[in-house]
PDB file of C-alpha atoms in Angstrom:
ATOM      1  CA  MET A   1       0.000   0.000   0.000  1.00 60.00           C
ATOM      2  CA  GLU A   2       2.903   2.257   0.610  1.00 82.00           C
ATOM      3  CA  ARG A   3       3.992   1.980  -3.044  1.00 82.00           C
ATOM      4  CA  GLY A   4       0.543   3.064  -4.115  1.00 82.00           C
ATOM      5  CA  ARG A   5       0.779   6.108  -1.864  1.00 87.00           C
ATOM      6  CA  LYS A   6       4.190   7.035  -3.239  1.00 87.00           C
ATOM      7  CA  ARG A   7       2.892   6.731  -6.786  1.00 90.00           C
ATOM      8  CA  LYS A   8      -0.120   8.854  -5.969  1.00 89.00           C
ATOM      9  CA  PHE A   9       2.127  11.397  -4.247  1.00 88.00           C
ATOM     10  CA  ILE A  10       4.451  11.492  -7.296  1.00 91.00           C
ATOM     11  CA  GLU A  11       1.463  11.913  -9.617  1.00 91.00           C
ATOM     12  CA  VAL A  12       0.160  14.816  -7.529  1.00 91.00           C
ATOM     13  CA  ILE A  13       3.616  16.438  -7.499  1.00 93.00           C
ATOM     14  CA  ASN A  14       3.913  15.987 -11.286  1.00 93.00           C
ATOM     15  CA  GLN A  15       0.484  17.531 -11.764  1.00 94.00           C
ATOM     16  CA  LEU A  16       1.498  20.438  -9.546  1.00 93.00           C
ATOM     17  CA  LYS A  17       4.709  20.876 -11.587  1.00 94.00           C
ATOM     18  CA  GLU A  18       2.645  20.983 -14.788  1.00 95.00           C
ATOM     19  CA  GLN A  19       0.267  23.516 -13.278  1.00 95.00           C
ATOM     20  CA  VAL A  20       3.167  25.633 -12.004  1.00 94.00           C
ATOM     21  CA  ALA A  21       4.790  25.468 -15.468  1.00 94.00           C
ATOM     22  CA  THR A  22       1.478  26.494 -17.072  1.00 95.00           C
ATOM     23  CA  ILE A  23       1.104  29.377 -14.584  1.00 95.00           C
ATOM     24  CA  ALA A  24       4.735  30.440 -15.191  1.00 95.00           C
ATOM     25  CA  ALA A  25       4.144  30.453 -18.969  1.00 95.00           C
ATOM     26  CA  ALA A  26       0.964  32.504 -18.502  1.00 96.00           C
ATOM     27  CA  ILE A  27       2.841  34.959 -16.274  1.00 95.00           C
ATOM     28  CA  THR A  28       5.556  35.283 -18.918  1.00 96.00           C
ATOM     29  CA  GLN A  29       2.932  35.969 -21.602  1.00 96.00           C
ATOM     30  CA  GLN A  30       1.147  38.440 -19.312  1.00 96.00           C
ATOM     31  CA  THR A  31       4.448  40.212 -18.599  1.00 95.00           C
ATOM     32  CA  ALA A  32       5.161  40.507 -22.328  1.00 96.00           C
ATOM     33  CA  ALA A  33       1.647  41.843 -22.959  1.00 96.00           C
ATOM     34  CA  THR A  34       1.984  44.314 -20.093  1.00 96.00           C
ATOM     35  CA  GLN A  35       5.331  45.552 -21.455  1.00 96.00           C
ATOM     36  CA  GLU A  36       3.803  46.013 -24.907  1.00 96.00           C
ATOM     37  CA  ILE A  37       0.867  47.932 -23.409  1.00 96.00           C
ATOM     38  CA  SER A  38       3.319  50.087 -21.449  1.00 95.00           C
ATOM     39  CA  SER A  39       5.316  50.788 -24.616  1.00 95.00           C
ATOM     40  CA  ASN A  40       2.112  51.715 -26.483  1.00 96.00           C
ATOM     41  CA  ILE A  41       1.084  54.054 -23.679  1.00 96.00           C
ATOM     42  CA  GLU A  42       4.516  55.729 -23.820  1.00 95.00           C
ATOM     43  CA  GLN A  43       4.174  56.229 -27.568  1.00 96.00           C
ATOM     44  CA  LEU A  44       0.650  57.579 -27.116  1.00 96.00           C
ATOM     45  CA  SER A  45       1.851  59.941 -24.410  1.00 95.00           C
ATOM     46  CA  SER A  46       4.633  61.210 -26.684  1.00 95.00           C
ATOM     47  CA  GLY A  47       2.112  61.707 -29.480  1.00 95.00           C
ATOM     48  CA  ILE A  48      -0.230  63.625 -27.199  1.00 96.00           C
ATOM     49  CA  GLN A  49       2.664  65.781 -25.987  1.00 96.00           C
ATOM     50  CA  GLU A  50       3.605  66.570 -29.587  1.00 96.00           C
ATOM     51  CA  VAL A  51      -0.013  67.481 -30.396  1.00 96.00           C
ATOM     52  CA  ASN A  52      -0.115  69.742 -27.325  1.00 96.00           C
ATOM     53  CA  GLU A  53       3.082  71.473 -28.443  1.00 95.00           C
ATOM     54  CA  ASN A  54       1.598  71.997 -31.914  1.00 95.00           C
ATOM     55  CA  VAL A  55      -1.604  73.393 -30.405  1.00 95.00           C
ATOM     56  CA  ASN A  56       0.437  75.753 -28.228  1.00 95.00           C
ATOM     57  CA  GLN A  57       2.435  76.914 -31.242  1.00 96.00           C
ATOM     58  CA  SER A  58      -0.797  77.435 -33.176  1.00 96.00           C
ATOM     59  CA  ALA A  59      -2.182  79.476 -30.295  1.00 95.00           C
ATOM     60  CA  VAL A  60       0.934  81.671 -30.302  1.00 95.00           C
ATOM     61  CA  VAL A  61       0.657  82.184 -34.067  1.00 96.00           C
ATOM     62  CA  ALA A  62      -3.075  82.918 -33.771  1.00 96.00           C
ATOM     63  CA  GLY A  63      -2.312  85.493 -31.067  1.00 95.00           C
ATOM     64  CA  SER A  64       0.305  87.078 -33.297  1.00 95.00           C
ATOM     65  CA  ILE A  65      -2.113  87.194 -36.241  1.00 96.00           C
ATOM     66  CA  SER A  66      -4.775  88.716 -34.001  1.00 96.00           C
ATOM     67  CA  GLN A  67      -2.312  91.406 -32.879  1.00 96.00           C
ATOM     68  CA  ASP A  68      -1.366  92.079 -36.509  1.00 95.00           C
ATOM     69  CA  ILE A  69      -5.048  92.483 -37.415  1.00 96.00           C
ATOM     70  CA  THR A  70      -5.514  94.860 -34.481  1.00 96.00           C
ATOM     71  CA  ASP A  71      -2.466  96.876 -35.609  1.00 96.00           C
ATOM     72  CA  VAL A  72      -3.735  97.055 -39.207  1.00 96.00           C
ATOM     73  CA  SER A  73      -7.166  98.153 -37.993  1.00 95.00           C
ATOM     74  CA  SER A  74      -5.603 100.848 -35.828  1.00 96.00           C
ATOM     75  CA  GLU A  75      -3.455 102.128 -38.686  1.00 96.00           C
ATOM     76  CA  SER A  76      -6.474 102.086 -40.990  1.00 95.00           C
ATOM     77  CA  THR A  77      -8.381 104.245 -38.511  1.00 96.00           C
ATOM     78  CA  LYS A  78      -5.440 106.663 -38.364  1.00 96.00           C
ATOM     79  CA  MET A  79      -5.343 106.807 -42.169  1.00 96.00           C
ATOM     80  CA  GLN A  80      -9.072 107.575 -42.278  1.00 96.00           C
ATOM     81  CA  ASP A  81      -8.589 110.361 -39.730  1.00 96.00           C
ATOM     82  CA  ASN A  82      -5.653 111.765 -41.749  1.00 95.00           C
ATOM     83  CA  SER A  83      -7.679 111.521 -44.939  1.00 96.00           C
ATOM     84  CA  ARG A  84     -10.533 113.507 -43.365  1.00 96.00           C
ATOM     85  CA  GLN A  85      -8.067 116.105 -42.132  1.00 97.00           C
ATOM     86  CA  ILE A  86      -6.490 116.413 -45.597  1.00 96.00           C
ATOM     87  CA  GLU A  87      -9.968 116.757 -47.092  1.00 96.00           C
ATOM     88  CA  GLN A  88     -10.715 119.551 -44.600  1.00 96.00           C
ATOM     89  CA  TYR A  89      -7.419 121.309 -45.400  1.00 95.00           C
ATOM     90  CA  SER A  90      -8.161 120.952 -49.109  1.00 96.00           C
ATOM     91  CA  ALA A  91     -11.569 122.601 -48.653  1.00 95.00           C
ATOM     92  CA  GLU A  92      -9.931 125.435 -46.669  1.00 95.00           C
ATOM     93  CA  LEU A  93      -7.275 125.921 -49.369  1.00 96.00           C
ATOM     94  CA  LYS A  94      -9.988 126.018 -52.043  1.00 95.00           C
ATOM     95  CA  ALA A  95     -11.858 128.689 -50.101  1.00 95.00           C
ATOM     96  CA  MET A  96      -8.643 130.666 -49.589  1.00 95.00           C
ATOM     97  CA  SER A  97      -7.864 130.331 -53.309  1.00 95.00           C
ATOM     98  CA  ALA A  98     -11.278 131.712 -54.179  1.00 93.00           C
ATOM     99  CA  GLN A  99     -10.745 134.642 -51.786  1.00 94.00           C
ATOM    100  CA  LEU A 100      -7.299 135.304 -53.219  1.00 92.00           C
ATOM    101  CA  ASN A 101      -8.719 135.180 -56.725  1.00 90.00           C
ATOM    102  CA  GLU A 102     -11.319 137.807 -55.764  1.00 88.00           C
ATOM    103  CA  ILE A 103      -8.627 140.060 -54.287  1.00 87.00           C
ATOM    104  CA  VAL A 104      -6.426 139.693 -57.358  1.00 86.00           C
ATOM    105  CA  ASN A 105      -9.388 140.450 -59.654  1.00 85.00           C
ATOM    106  CA  ARG A 106      -9.953 143.773 -57.836  1.00 83.00           C
ATOM    107  CA  PHE A 107      -6.483 144.932 -58.778  1.00 77.00           C
ATOM    108  CA  ILE A 108      -6.651 144.000 -62.438  1.00 71.00           C
ATOM    109  CA  VAL A 109      -6.500 147.127 -64.522  1.00 62.00           C
ATOM    110  CA  ASP A 110      -8.453 147.207 -67.668  1.00 59.00           C
ATOM    111  CA  LYS A 111      -6.024 148.046 -70.471  1.00 59.00           C
ATOM    112  CA  GLY A 112      -8.706 148.921 -72.870  1.00 54.00           C
TER     113      GLY A 112
END
């Protein structure tokens, strides 16, 4: 009966070895899968960081464009103001020219 017990004990130990080997193989596969997932997450993180940098650069450029538009608008307003002032000066010069013409016409001597 003792031989039967030894055999049974050896069979149980062999089954345990097989189960341990199967568990070890599964752990190895799980470790490899976990490392691949970790690598993919790193790549994704790098990609997201690059996108964020591009968005930040775009925001800086958009801010610069907005400032340029504001500057152009301001200069346009100044040009309109200057144009109105020149138009006013032109009207004043025209009136002065007409007055001067009247004064000059008073002094014209008829040679006739």
